[in-house]
Amino acid sequence: MALREIRKQGDPILNKECKPVKEMTERLQELIEDMFETMYEGNGCGLAAPQVGILKQITVIDVEDGNQYVLINPEILEESGSQTGDEGCLSVPGYTGTVTRPQHIRIRALDENMEPYELEAEDLLARCILHECDHLHGHLYTEKVEGPLREVTAEEEGEEEA
Ligand code: NI
């Protein structure tokens, strides 16, 4: 495993559409392991492949609910409700901003073995999945932020970013 360099806002790769994954390979398995390591090192709760410079539809998520989610080619099937809260991003370090997103979602994705599964999520997990899915289509949360981005204070330092 190895840490990967996280691309920062302004890098054009973060605004590109990612390609679906057709088959799992050793290189992609290694990428997924590296993405988890890079996410944990950055104290993040999610990371998408374009954030480490790979334009493929792969994201990893850990919101400390006891699961390590791998979402390959994720599709959002249903969205309902609304939640408003603060969000951060490892590609926009040192800032946070308020974003409104659906409260509840249902998605379909492939796992690291390319097995399809469906997942229902709410609260932070739903927010994190939606944030990561946006990355796969070239979007950052800063496009959706309500009001100005705020610099994170010392107290907030260490809160989770995605
Ligand atoms: Ni992000």
CSV table of C-alpha atoms and ligand atoms in Angstrom, one decimal:
chain,number,residue,atom,x,y,z
A,1,MET,CA,0.0,0.0,0.0
A,2,ALA,CA,1.1,3.5,-0.6
A,3,LEU,CA,-0.2,7.0,0.0
A,4,ARG,CA,-1.3,8.8,-3.2
A,5,GLU,CA,-1.1,12.5,-3.9
A,6,ILE,CA,-4.4,14.2,-3.4
A,7,ARG,CA,-5.3,16.6,-6.3
A,8,LYS,CA,-6.5,20.0,-5.1
A,9,GLN,CA,-9.3,22.3,-6.3
A,10,GLY,CA,-8.0,24.0,-9.5
A,11,ASP,CA,-6.6,20.8,-10.9
A,12,PRO,CA,-8.6,20.3,-14.1
A,13,ILE,CA,-8.8,16.5,-13.5
A,14,LEU,CA,-11.3,17.2,-10.7
A,15,ASN,CA,-13.7,18.6,-13.3
A,16,LYS,CA,-13.7,15.6,-15.6
A,17,GLU,CA,-16.2,12.8,-16.0
A,18,CYS,CA,-14.9,9.5,-14.9
A,19,LYS,CA,-15.2,6.3,-16.9
A,20,PRO,CA,-17.1,3.2,-15.6
A,21,VAL,CA,-15.0,0.3,-14.5
A,22,LYS,CA,-15.3,-2.7,-16.8
A,23,GLU,CA,-13.2,-5.3,-15.0
A,24,MET,CA,-11.3,-5.6,-11.8
A,25,THR,CA,-7.5,-5.8,-12.2
A,26,GLU,CA,-4.6,-6.0,-9.8
A,27,ARG,CA,-3.8,-2.4,-10.5
A,28,LEU,CA,-7.3,-1.3,-9.5
A,29,GLN,CA,-7.2,-3.5,-6.4
A,30,GLU,CA,-4.0,-1.7,-5.4
A,31,LEU,CA,-5.7,1.6,-6.2
A,32,ILE,CA,-8.6,0.8,-3.8
A,33,GLU,CA,-6.2,-0.1,-1.0
A,34,ASP,CA,-4.2,3.0,-1.6
A,35,MET,CA,-7.3,5.1,-1.6
A,36,PHE,CA,-8.4,3.8,1.8
A,37,GLU,CA,-4.9,4.5,3.2
A,38,THR,CA,-4.8,8.0,1.7
A,39,MET,CA,-8.3,8.7,3.0
A,40,TYR,CA,-7.4,7.6,6.6
A,41,GLU,CA,-4.2,9.6,6.5
A,42,GLY,CA,-6.1,12.7,5.6
A,43,ASN,CA,-8.8,12.0,8.3
A,44,GLY,CA,-11.4,11.8,5.5
A,45,CYS,CA,-14.7,9.8,5.4
A,46,GLY,CA,-14.6,9.4,1.7
A,47,LEU,CA,-12.3,9.6,-1.3
A,48,ALA,CA,-13.0,9.3,-5.1
A,49,ALA,CA,-10.5,8.1,-7.7
A,50,PRO,CA,-10.2,11.4,-9.5
A,51,GLN,CA,-8.9,13.0,-6.3
A,52,VAL,CA,-5.9,10.8,-6.7
A,53,GLY,CA,-5.7,11.5,-10.5
A,54,ILE,CA,-7.5,8.4,-11.8
A,55,LEU,CA,-10.6,9.1,-14.0
A,56,LYS,CA,-12.5,5.9,-13.1
A,57,GLN,CA,-15.8,5.5,-11.2
A,58,ILE,CA,-14.4,4.2,-7.9
A,59,THR,CA,-15.0,5.7,-4.5
A,60,VAL,CA,-14.2,4.5,-1.0
A,61,ILE,CA,-16.1,5.5,2.1
A,62,ASP,CA,-15.8,5.0,5.9
A,63,VAL,CA,-18.1,7.0,8.1
A,64,GLU,CA,-17.1,5.0,11.2
A,65,ASP,CA,-20.3,2.8,11.1
A,66,GLY,CA,-18.2,-0.3,11.1
A,67,ASN,CA,-18.1,-0.7,7.3
A,68,GLN,CA,-15.6,0.1,4.6
A,69,TYR,CA,-17.6,0.7,1.5
A,70,VAL,CA,-16.2,0.4,-2.0
A,71,LEU,CA,-18.6,1.9,-4.6
A,72,ILE,CA,-17.7,1.1,-8.2
A,73,ASN,CA,-19.9,2.6,-11.0
A,74,PRO,CA,-22.4,3.8,-8.4
A,75,GLU,CA,-25.9,4.9,-9.5
A,76,ILE,CA,-28.4,6.8,-7.4
A,77,LEU,CA,-31.8,5.0,-7.6
A,78,GLU,CA,-33.8,7.1,-5.2
A,79,GLU,CA,-33.4,10.3,-3.2
A,80,SER,CA,-35.8,11.7,-0.6
A,81,GLY,CA,-36.0,14.3,2.2
A,82,SER,CA,-33.4,17.0,2.9
A,83,GLN,CA,-30.5,17.6,5.2
A,84,THR,CA,-28.5,20.7,5.6
A,85,GLY,CA,-25.0,20.5,7.1
A,86,ASP,CA,-21.3,21.3,6.9
A,87,GLU,CA,-19.1,19.5,4.4
A,88,GLY,CA,-15.4,19.5,3.7
A,89,CYS,CA,-13.3,17.9,1.0
A,90,LEU,CA,-9.7,16.6,1.0
A,91,SER,CA,-9.3,18.4,-2.3
A,92,VAL,CA,-10.3,21.7,-0.7
A,93,PRO,CA,-8.2,21.5,2.5
A,94,GLY,CA,-8.7,23.9,5.3
A,95,TYR,CA,-12.3,24.9,4.4
A,96,THR,CA,-15.8,24.0,5.1
A,97,GLY,CA,-19.2,25.0,3.8
A,98,THR,CA,-22.9,24.4,4.2
A,99,VAL,CA,-24.6,22.1,1.7
A,100,THR,CA,-28.2,20.8,1.5
A,101,ARG,CA,-28.6,17.3,0.2
A,102,PRO,CA,-31.2,14.5,0.2
A,103,GLN,CA,-31.6,12.9,3.7
A,104,HIS,CA,-32.2,9.4,2.4
A,105,ILE,CA,-30.9,7.6,-0.7
A,106,ARG,CA,-30.9,4.2,-2.3
A,107,ILE,CA,-28.0,3.3,-4.6
A,108,ARG,CA,-26.7,0.5,-6.7
A,109,ALA,CA,-23.0,-0.1,-7.1
A,110,LEU,CA,-20.4,-2.9,-7.6
A,111,ASP,CA,-18.1,-3.9,-4.8
A,112,GLU,CA,-14.4,-4.6,-5.0
A,113,ASN,CA,-15.2,-8.1,-6.5
A,114,MET,CA,-17.4,-6.4,-9.1
A,115,GLU,CA,-20.5,-7.9,-7.4
A,116,PRO,CA,-23.5,-5.7,-7.6
A,117,TYR,CA,-25.3,-4.6,-4.4
A,118,GLU,CA,-27.8,-2.1,-3.3
A,119,LEU,CA,-27.5,0.1,-0.3
A,120,GLU,CA,-29.9,2.4,1.6
A,121,ALA,CA,-28.3,5.3,3.4
A,122,GLU,CA,-29.2,8.4,5.4
A,123,ASP,CA,-27.6,11.2,7.4
A,124,LEU,CA,-23.8,11.3,7.1
A,125,LEU,CA,-23.5,8.2,5.0
A,126,ALA,CA,-25.9,9.5,2.4
A,127,ARG,CA,-24.2,12.9,2.4
A,128,CYS,CA,-20.8,11.3,1.9
A,129,ILE,CA,-22.0,9.0,-0.9
A,130,LEU,CA,-23.6,11.9,-2.8
A,131,HIS,CA,-20.4,14.0,-2.3
A,132,GLU,CA,-18.3,11.2,-3.7
A,133,CYS,CA,-20.7,10.5,-6.6
A,134,ASP,CA,-20.4,14.2,-7.5
A,135,HIS,CA,-16.6,13.8,-7.7
A,136,LEU,CA,-17.1,11.0,-10.3
A,137,HIS,CA,-18.9,13.4,-12.5
A,138,GLY,CA,-16.5,16.3,-12.2
A,139,HIS,CA,-18.3,18.2,-9.5
A,140,LEU,CA,-17.0,19.6,-6.1
A,141,TYR,CA,-19.2,20.5,-3.1
A,142,THR,CA,-18.0,24.1,-3.5
A,143,GLU,CA,-20.4,24.4,-6.5
A,144,LYS,CA,-23.4,23.7,-4.1
A,145,VAL,CA,-22.3,25.6,-1.0
A,146,GLU,CA,-24.7,28.0,0.6
A,147,GLY,CA,-23.0,31.2,1.5
A,148,PRO,CA,-19.3,31.6,1.7
A,149,LEU,CA,-16.7,28.8,2.3
A,150,ARG,CA,-15.3,29.2,5.8
A,151,GLU,CA,-11.8,28.5,7.0
A,152,VAL,CA,-11.9,25.7,9.5
A,153,THR,CA,-11.2,26.8,13.0
A,154,ALA,CA,-8.8,25.0,15.4
A,155,GLU,CA,-11.8,23.4,17.1
A,156,GLU,CA,-13.2,22.0,13.9
A,157,GLU,CA,-9.7,20.8,12.7
A,158,GLY,CA,-9.9,17.1,12.4
A,159,GLU,CA,-13.6,16.9,11.5
A,160,GLU,CA,-14.1,14.6,8.7
A,161,GLU,CA,-13.6,15.6,5.1
A,162,ALA,CA,-14.4,13.8,1.9
B,1,NI,NI,-14.5,15.6,-1.8
